[in-house]
Short mmCIF file of C-alpha atoms in Angstrom, two decimals:
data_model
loop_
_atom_site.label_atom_id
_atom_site.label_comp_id
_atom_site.label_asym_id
_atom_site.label_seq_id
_atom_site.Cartn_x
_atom_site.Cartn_y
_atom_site.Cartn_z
CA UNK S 1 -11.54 -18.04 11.28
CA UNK S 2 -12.90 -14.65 12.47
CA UNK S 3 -14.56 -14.80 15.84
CA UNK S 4 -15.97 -11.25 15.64
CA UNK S 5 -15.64 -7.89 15.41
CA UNK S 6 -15.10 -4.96 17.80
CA UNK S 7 -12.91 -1.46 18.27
CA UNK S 8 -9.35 -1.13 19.32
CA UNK S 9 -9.75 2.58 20.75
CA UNK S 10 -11.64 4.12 17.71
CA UNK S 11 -10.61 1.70 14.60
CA UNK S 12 -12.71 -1.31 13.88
CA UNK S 13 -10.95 -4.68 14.12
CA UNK S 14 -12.03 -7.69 13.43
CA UNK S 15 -11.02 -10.54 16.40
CA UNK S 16 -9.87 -14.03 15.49
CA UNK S 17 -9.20 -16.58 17.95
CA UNK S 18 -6.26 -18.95 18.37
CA UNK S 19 -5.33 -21.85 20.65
CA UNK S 20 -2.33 -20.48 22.93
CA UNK S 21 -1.04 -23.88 24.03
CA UNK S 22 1.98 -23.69 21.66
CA UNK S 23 3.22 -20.04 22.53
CA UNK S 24 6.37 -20.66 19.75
CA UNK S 25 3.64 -21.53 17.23
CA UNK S 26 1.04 -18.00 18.20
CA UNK S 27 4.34 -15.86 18.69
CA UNK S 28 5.51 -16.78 15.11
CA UNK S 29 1.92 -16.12 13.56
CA UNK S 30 1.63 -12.87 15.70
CA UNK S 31 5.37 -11.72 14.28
CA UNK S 32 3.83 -12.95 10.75
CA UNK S 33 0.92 -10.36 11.40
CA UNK S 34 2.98 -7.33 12.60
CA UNK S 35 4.87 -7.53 9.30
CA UNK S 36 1.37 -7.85 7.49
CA UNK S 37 2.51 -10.52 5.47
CA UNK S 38 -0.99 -12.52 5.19
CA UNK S 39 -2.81 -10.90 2.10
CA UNK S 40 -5.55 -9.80 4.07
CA UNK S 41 -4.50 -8.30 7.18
CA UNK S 42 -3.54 -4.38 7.06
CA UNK S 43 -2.26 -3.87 10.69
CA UNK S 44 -2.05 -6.09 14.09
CA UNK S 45 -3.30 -4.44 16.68
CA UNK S 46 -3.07 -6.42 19.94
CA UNK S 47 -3.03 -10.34 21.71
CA UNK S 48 -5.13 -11.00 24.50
CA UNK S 49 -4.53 -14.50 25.81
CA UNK S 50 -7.83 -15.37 28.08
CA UNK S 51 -7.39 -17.98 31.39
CA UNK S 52 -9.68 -20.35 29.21
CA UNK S 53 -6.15 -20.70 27.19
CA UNK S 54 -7.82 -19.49 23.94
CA UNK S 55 -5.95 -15.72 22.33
CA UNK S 56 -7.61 -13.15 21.36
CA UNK S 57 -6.00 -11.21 17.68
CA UNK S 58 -6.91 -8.50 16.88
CA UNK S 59 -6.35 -6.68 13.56
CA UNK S 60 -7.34 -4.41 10.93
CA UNK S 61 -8.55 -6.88 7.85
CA UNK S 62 -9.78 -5.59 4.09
CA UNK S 63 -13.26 -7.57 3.21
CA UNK S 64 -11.62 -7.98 -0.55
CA UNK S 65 -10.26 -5.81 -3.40
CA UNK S 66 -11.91 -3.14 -4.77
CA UNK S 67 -11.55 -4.98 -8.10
CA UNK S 68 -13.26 -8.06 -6.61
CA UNK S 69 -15.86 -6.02 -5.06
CA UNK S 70 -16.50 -4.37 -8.10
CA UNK S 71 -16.85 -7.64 -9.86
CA UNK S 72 -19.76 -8.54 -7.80
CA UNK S 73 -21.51 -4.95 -7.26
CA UNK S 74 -22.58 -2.97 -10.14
CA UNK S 75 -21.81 1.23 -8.95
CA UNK S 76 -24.48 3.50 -11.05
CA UNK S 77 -22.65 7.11 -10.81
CA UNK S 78 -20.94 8.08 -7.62
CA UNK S 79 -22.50 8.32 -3.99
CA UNK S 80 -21.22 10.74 -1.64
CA UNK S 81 -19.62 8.52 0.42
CA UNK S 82 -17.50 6.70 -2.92
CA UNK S 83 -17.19 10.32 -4.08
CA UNK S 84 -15.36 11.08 -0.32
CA UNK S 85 -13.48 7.78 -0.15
CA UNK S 86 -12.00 8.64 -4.07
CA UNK S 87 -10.80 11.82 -2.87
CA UNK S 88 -9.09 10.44 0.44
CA UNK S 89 -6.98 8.06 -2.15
CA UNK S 90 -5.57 10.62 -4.48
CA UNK S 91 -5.08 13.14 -1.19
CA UNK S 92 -3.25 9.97 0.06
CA UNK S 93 -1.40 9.27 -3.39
CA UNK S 94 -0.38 12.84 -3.37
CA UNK S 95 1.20 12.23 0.06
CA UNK S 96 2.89 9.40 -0.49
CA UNK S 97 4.79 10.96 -3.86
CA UNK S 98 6.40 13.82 -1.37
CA UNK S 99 7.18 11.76 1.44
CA UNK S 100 8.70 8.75 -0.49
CA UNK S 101 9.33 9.59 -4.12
CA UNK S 102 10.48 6.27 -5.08
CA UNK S 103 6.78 4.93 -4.24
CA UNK S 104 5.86 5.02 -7.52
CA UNK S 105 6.19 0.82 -8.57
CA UNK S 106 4.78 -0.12 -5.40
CA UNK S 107 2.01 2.33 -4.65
CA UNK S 108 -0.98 3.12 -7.44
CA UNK S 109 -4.45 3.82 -7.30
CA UNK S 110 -5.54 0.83 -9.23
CA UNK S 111 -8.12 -1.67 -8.41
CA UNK S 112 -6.11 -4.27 -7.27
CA UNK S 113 -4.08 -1.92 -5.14
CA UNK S 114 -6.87 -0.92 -3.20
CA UNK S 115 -9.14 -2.81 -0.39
CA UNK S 116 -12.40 -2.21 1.49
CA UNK S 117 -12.05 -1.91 5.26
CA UNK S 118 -15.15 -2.20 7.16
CA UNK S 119 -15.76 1.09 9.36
CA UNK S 120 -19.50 0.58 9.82
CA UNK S 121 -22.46 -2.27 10.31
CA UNK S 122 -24.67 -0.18 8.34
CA UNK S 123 -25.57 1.00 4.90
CA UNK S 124 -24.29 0.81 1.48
CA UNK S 125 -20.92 -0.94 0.71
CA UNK S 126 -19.43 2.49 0.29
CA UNK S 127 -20.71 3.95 3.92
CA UNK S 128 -20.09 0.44 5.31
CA UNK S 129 -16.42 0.24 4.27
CA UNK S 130 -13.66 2.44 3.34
CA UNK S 131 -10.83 2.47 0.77
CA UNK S 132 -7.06 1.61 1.17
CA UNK S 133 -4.34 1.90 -1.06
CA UNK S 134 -1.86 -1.16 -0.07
CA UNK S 135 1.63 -1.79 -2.01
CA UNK S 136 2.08 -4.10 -4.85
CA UNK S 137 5.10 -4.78 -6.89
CA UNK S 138 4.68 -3.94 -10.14
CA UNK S 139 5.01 -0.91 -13.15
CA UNK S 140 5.51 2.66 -12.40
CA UNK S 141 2.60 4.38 -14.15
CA UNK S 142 0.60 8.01 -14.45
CA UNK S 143 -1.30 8.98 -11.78
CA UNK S 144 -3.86 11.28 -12.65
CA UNK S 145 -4.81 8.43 -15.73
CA UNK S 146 -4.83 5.88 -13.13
CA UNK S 147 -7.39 7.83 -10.86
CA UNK S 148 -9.65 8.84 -13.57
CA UNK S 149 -9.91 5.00 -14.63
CA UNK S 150 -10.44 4.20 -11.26
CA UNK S 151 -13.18 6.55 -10.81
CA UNK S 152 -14.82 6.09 -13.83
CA UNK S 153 -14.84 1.87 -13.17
CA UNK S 154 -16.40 2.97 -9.56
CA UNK S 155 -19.27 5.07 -11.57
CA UNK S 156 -20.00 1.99 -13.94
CA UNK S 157 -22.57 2.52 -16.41
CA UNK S 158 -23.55 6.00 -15.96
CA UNK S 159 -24.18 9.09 -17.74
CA UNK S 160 -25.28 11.13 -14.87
CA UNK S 161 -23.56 14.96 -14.59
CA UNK S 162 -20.84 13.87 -12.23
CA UNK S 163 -19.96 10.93 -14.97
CA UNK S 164 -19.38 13.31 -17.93
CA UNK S 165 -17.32 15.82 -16.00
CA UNK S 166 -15.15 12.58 -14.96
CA UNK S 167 -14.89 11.71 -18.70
CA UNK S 168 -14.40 15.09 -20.22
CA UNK S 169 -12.31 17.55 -18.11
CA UNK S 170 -9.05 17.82 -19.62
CA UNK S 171 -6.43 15.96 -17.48
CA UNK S 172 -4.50 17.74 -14.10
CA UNK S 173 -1.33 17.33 -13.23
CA UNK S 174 -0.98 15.65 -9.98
CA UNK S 175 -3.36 13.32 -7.14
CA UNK S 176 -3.73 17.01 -5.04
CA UNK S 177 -4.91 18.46 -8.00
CA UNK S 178 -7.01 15.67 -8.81
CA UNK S 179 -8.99 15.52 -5.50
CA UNK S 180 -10.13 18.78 -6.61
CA UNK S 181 -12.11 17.72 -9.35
CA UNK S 182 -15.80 19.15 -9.28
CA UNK S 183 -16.78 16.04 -10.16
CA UNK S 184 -16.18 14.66 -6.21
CA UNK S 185 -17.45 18.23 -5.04
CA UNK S 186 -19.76 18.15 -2.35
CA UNK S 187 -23.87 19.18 -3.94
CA UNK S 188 -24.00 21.99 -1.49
CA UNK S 189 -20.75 23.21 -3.37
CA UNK S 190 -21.22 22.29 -6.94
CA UNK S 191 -24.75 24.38 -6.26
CA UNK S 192 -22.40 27.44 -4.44
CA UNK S 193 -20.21 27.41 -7.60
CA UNK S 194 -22.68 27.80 -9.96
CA UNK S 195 -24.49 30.55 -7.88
CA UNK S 196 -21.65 32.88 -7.56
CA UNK S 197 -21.04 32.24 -11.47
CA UNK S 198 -24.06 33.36 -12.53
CA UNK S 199 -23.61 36.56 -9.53
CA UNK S 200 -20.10 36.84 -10.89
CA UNK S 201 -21.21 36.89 -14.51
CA UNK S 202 -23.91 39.33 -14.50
CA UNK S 203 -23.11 41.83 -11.99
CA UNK S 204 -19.08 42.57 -12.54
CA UNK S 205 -18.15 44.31 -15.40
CA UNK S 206 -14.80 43.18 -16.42
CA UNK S 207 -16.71 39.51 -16.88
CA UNK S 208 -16.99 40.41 -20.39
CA UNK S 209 -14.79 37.19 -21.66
CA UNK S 210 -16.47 35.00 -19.07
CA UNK S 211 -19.89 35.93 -20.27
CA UNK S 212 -18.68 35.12 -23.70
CA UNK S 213 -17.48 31.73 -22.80
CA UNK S 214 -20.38 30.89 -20.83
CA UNK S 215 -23.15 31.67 -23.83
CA UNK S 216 -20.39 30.06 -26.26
CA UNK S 217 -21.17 26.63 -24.56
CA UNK S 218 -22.12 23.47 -26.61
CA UNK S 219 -24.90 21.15 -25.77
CA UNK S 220 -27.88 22.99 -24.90
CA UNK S 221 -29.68 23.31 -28.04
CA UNK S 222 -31.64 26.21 -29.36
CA UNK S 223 -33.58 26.77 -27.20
CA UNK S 224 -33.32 25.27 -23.30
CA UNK S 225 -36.76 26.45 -22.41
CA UNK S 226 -38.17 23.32 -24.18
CA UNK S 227 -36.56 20.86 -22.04
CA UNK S 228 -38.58 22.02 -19.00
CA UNK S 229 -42.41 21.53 -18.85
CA UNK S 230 -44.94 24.24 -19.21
CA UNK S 231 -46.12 23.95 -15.58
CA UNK S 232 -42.68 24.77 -14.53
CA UNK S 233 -41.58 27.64 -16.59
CA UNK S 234 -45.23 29.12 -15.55
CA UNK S 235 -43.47 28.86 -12.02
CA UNK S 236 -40.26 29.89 -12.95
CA UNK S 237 -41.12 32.91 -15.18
CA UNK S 238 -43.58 34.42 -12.87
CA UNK S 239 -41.65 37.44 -12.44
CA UNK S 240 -39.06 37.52 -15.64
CA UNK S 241 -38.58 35.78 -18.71
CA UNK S 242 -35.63 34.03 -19.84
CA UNK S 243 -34.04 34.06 -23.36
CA UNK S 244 -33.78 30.25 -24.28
CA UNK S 245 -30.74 30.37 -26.25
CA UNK S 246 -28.42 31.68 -23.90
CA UNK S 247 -26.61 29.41 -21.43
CA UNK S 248 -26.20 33.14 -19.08
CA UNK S 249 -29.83 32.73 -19.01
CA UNK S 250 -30.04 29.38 -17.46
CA UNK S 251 -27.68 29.86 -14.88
CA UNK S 252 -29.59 32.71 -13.94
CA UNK S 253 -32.69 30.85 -14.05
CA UNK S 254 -31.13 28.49 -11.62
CA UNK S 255 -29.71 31.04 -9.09
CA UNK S 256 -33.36 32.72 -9.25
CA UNK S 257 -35.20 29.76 -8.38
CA UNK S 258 -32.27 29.03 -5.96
CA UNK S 259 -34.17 31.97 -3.72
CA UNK S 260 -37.43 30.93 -4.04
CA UNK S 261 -37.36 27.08 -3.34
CA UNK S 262 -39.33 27.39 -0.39
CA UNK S 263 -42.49 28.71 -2.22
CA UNK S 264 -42.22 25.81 -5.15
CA UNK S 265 -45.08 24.68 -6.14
CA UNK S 266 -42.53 21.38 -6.89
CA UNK S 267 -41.84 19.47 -4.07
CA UNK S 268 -38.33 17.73 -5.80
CA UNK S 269 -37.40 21.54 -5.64
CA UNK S 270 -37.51 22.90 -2.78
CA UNK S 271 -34.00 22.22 -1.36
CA UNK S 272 -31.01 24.04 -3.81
CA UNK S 273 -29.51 20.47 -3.97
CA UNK S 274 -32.91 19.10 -5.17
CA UNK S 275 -33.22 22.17 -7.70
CA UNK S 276 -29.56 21.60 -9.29
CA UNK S 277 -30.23 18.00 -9.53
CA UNK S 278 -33.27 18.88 -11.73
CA UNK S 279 -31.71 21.12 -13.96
CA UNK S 280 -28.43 18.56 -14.28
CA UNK S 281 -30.98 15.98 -15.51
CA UNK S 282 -31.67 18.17 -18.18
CA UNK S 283 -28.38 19.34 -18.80
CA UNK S 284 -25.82 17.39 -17.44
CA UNK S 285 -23.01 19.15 -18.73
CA UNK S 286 -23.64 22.85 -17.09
CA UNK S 287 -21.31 22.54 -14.63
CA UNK S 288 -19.09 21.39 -16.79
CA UNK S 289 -19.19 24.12 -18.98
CA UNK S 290 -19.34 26.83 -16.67
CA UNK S 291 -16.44 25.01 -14.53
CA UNK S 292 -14.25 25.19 -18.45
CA UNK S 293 -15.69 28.62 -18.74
CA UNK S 294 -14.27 30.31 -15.40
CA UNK S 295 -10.89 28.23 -16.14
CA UNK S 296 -10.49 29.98 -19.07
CA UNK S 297 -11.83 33.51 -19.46
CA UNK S 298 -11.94 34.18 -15.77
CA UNK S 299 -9.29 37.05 -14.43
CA UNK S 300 -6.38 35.81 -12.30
CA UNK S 301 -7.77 38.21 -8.97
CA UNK S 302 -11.34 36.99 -9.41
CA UNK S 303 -12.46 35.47 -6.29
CA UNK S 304 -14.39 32.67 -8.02
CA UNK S 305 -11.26 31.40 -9.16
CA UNK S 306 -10.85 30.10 -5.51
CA UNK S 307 -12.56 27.00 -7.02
CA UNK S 308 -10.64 26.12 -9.83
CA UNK S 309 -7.50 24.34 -7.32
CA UNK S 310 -7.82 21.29 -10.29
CA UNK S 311 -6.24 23.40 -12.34
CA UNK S 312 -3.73 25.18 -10.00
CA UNK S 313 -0.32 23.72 -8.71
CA UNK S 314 -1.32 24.29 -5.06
CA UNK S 315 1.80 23.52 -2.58
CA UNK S 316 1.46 20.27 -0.56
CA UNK S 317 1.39 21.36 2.69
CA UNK S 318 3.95 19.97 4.92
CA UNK S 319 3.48 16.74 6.56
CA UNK S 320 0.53 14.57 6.01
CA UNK S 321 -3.13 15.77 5.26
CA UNK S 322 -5.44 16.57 8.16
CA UNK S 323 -6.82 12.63 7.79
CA UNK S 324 -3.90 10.56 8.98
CA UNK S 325 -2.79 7.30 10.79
CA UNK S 326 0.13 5.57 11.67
CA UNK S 327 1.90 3.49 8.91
CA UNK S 328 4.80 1.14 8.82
CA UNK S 329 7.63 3.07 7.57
CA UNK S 330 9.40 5.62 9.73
CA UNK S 331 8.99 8.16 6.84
CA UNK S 332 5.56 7.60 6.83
CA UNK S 333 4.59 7.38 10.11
CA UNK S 334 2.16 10.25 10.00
CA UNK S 335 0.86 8.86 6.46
CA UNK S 336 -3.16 9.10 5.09
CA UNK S 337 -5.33 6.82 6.97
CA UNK S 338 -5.79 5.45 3.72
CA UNK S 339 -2.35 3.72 3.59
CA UNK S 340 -1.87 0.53 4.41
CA UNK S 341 1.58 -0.50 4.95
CA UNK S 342 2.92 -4.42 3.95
CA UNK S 343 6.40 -3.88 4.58
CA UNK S 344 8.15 -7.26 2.66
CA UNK S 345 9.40 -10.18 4.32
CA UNK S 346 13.13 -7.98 4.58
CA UNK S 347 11.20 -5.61 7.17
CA UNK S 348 11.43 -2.85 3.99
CA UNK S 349 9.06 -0.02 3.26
CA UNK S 350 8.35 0.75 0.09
CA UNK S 351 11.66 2.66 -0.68
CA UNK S 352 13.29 -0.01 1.07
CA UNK S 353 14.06 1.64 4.07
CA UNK S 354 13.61 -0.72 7.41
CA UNK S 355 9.98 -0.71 9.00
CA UNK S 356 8.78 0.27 12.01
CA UNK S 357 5.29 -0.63 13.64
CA UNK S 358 3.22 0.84 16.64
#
């Protein structure tokens, strides 16, 4: 029985109205909400009882699960804003591990522990709503499996670059980690990475074993010249040539063109976003490769290594990451917007510890 839909300070609510006549009757369903004991509701806000006798709820509701929302919306790769939203659940996965460590049977990244939130009127159901992890009983499992499932059930159907590096990076160690993963990079970074590669690989010279593990990359057949049309090599090979069986070659190819997108000819080309996209068409895997390459054959002082944190063991830093909201349980009440606290009908958090509310 939603009347509407408005903002408590900055967070959208949605507004439902009640009949205040019986004040035992509202004060029981309001102390029903502050526990967030009705499936949908993720936080009471406020109660505004009007002179007209009607009150006014309002509280933070999920449209569905992201399993049911799934079920009825087929995702072809990742948008930027799913991309954003993934990485905001494994930052807020990652929190929840340090601050209560025996989280681990309630709180999962699976799809039927996580609900859309509306925080928009407009666009895609990805811009229009966000994601939030909310506790379920249930089995303790692994969480870097359970947020590569996840993102690869959000991708669907897909073999688009940011789908294979999902599917065939070799597996982190923790949510932090995961976040990392180039596969929810930003495009202006993915195209920065691969830039200072090529810059890294071709102008220092202890790169050696890096240039080695770059050329020594599958998937790009004999000769990658013939995957690009005549028109555009004319374009691209105005001022050099480029020898089609090394994978050096392309990158360099790309960070070339990369300077001279303003003067394509193309017009799908003339932003570096729009260039990468091109090539990854082509190629999907280059990033991959090159992202494998670095990981392995790159020195430990090299600054390039500055973007391979999936692989690191980087330090959660202490307290909650810069996106946070309030939560339910006094250890988390600093916790990723992208909790939602249901304490159970004891008042317990999920370690069991009593719960607290705003």
């Amino acid at each position: 029985d939603k009347r509407g839909s408005g903002f408590f300070g900055t967070k959208r609510v949605d507004v439902r109205e009640r009949p205040a006549e019986d004040r035992l009757k509202l004060a029981q369903e309001i102390a029903a909400l502050q526990r967030a004991d009705h499936a949908a509701v993720l936080r009471f806000y406020a109660c505004d009882v009007l002179p007209c006798g009607v009150a006014q709820i309002a509280v933070e509701a999920s449209l569905c699960t992201l399993e049911e929302a799934l079920a009825s919306h087929n995702c072809v790769g990742l948008p930027s804003e799913l991309q954003l939203s993934l990485r905001s659940i494994a930052e807020a996965l990652a929190w929840l591990r340090t601050a209560l460590p025996d989280s681990k049977r309630r709180w999962r990244a699976t799809l039927d522990r996580i609900v859309l939130v509306p925080r928009s009127t407009e666009g895609s159901l990805w811009a229009a709503h966000e994601l939030k992890l909310v506790p379920r009983d249930g089995e303790s499992g692994d969480d870097v499996f359970d947020l590569k499932r996840l993102a690869l059930l959000c991708a669907g159907e897909s073999d688009d670059a940011r789908s294979l590096e999902m599917r065939d990076l070799v597996a982190c160690a923790t949510p932090i980690q995961w976040s990392k993963h180039p596969a929810l990079w930003e495009e202006s970074r993915r195209v920065a990475f691969l830039l200072d590669a090529s810059d890294y690989a071709e102008e220092t010279s202890e790169a050696d074993a890096l240039r080695a593990a770059i050329d020594a990359s599958q998937g790009f057949d004999e000769d990658w010249r013939a995957a690009f049309s005549s028109d555009f090599l004319r374009h691209a090979e105005a001022r050099r040539t480029y020898d089609g069986k090394s994978v050096r070659a392309l990158l360099r190819m790309l960070r070339n063109q990369s300077h001279h997108i303003r003067t394509s000819p193309f017009a799908e080309l003339r932003t570096r976003e729009g260039l990468l996209a091109f090539v990854l068409r082509r190629f999907p895997s280059l990033l991959l490769r090159v992202f494998e390459a670095c990981h392995a054959a790159l020195p430990l002082h090299a600054d390039l290594r500055s973007y391979l944190d999936y692989f690191g063991v980087p330090a959660l830093a202490d307290g909650a990451p810069a996106l946070v909201a309030a939560a339910a349980t006094r250890t988390a009440a600093e916790a990723p917007a992208l909790v939602a606290e249901a304490p159970n009908s004891r008042g317990e958090g999920p370690s069991g510890s009593s719960a607290t509310r705003e």
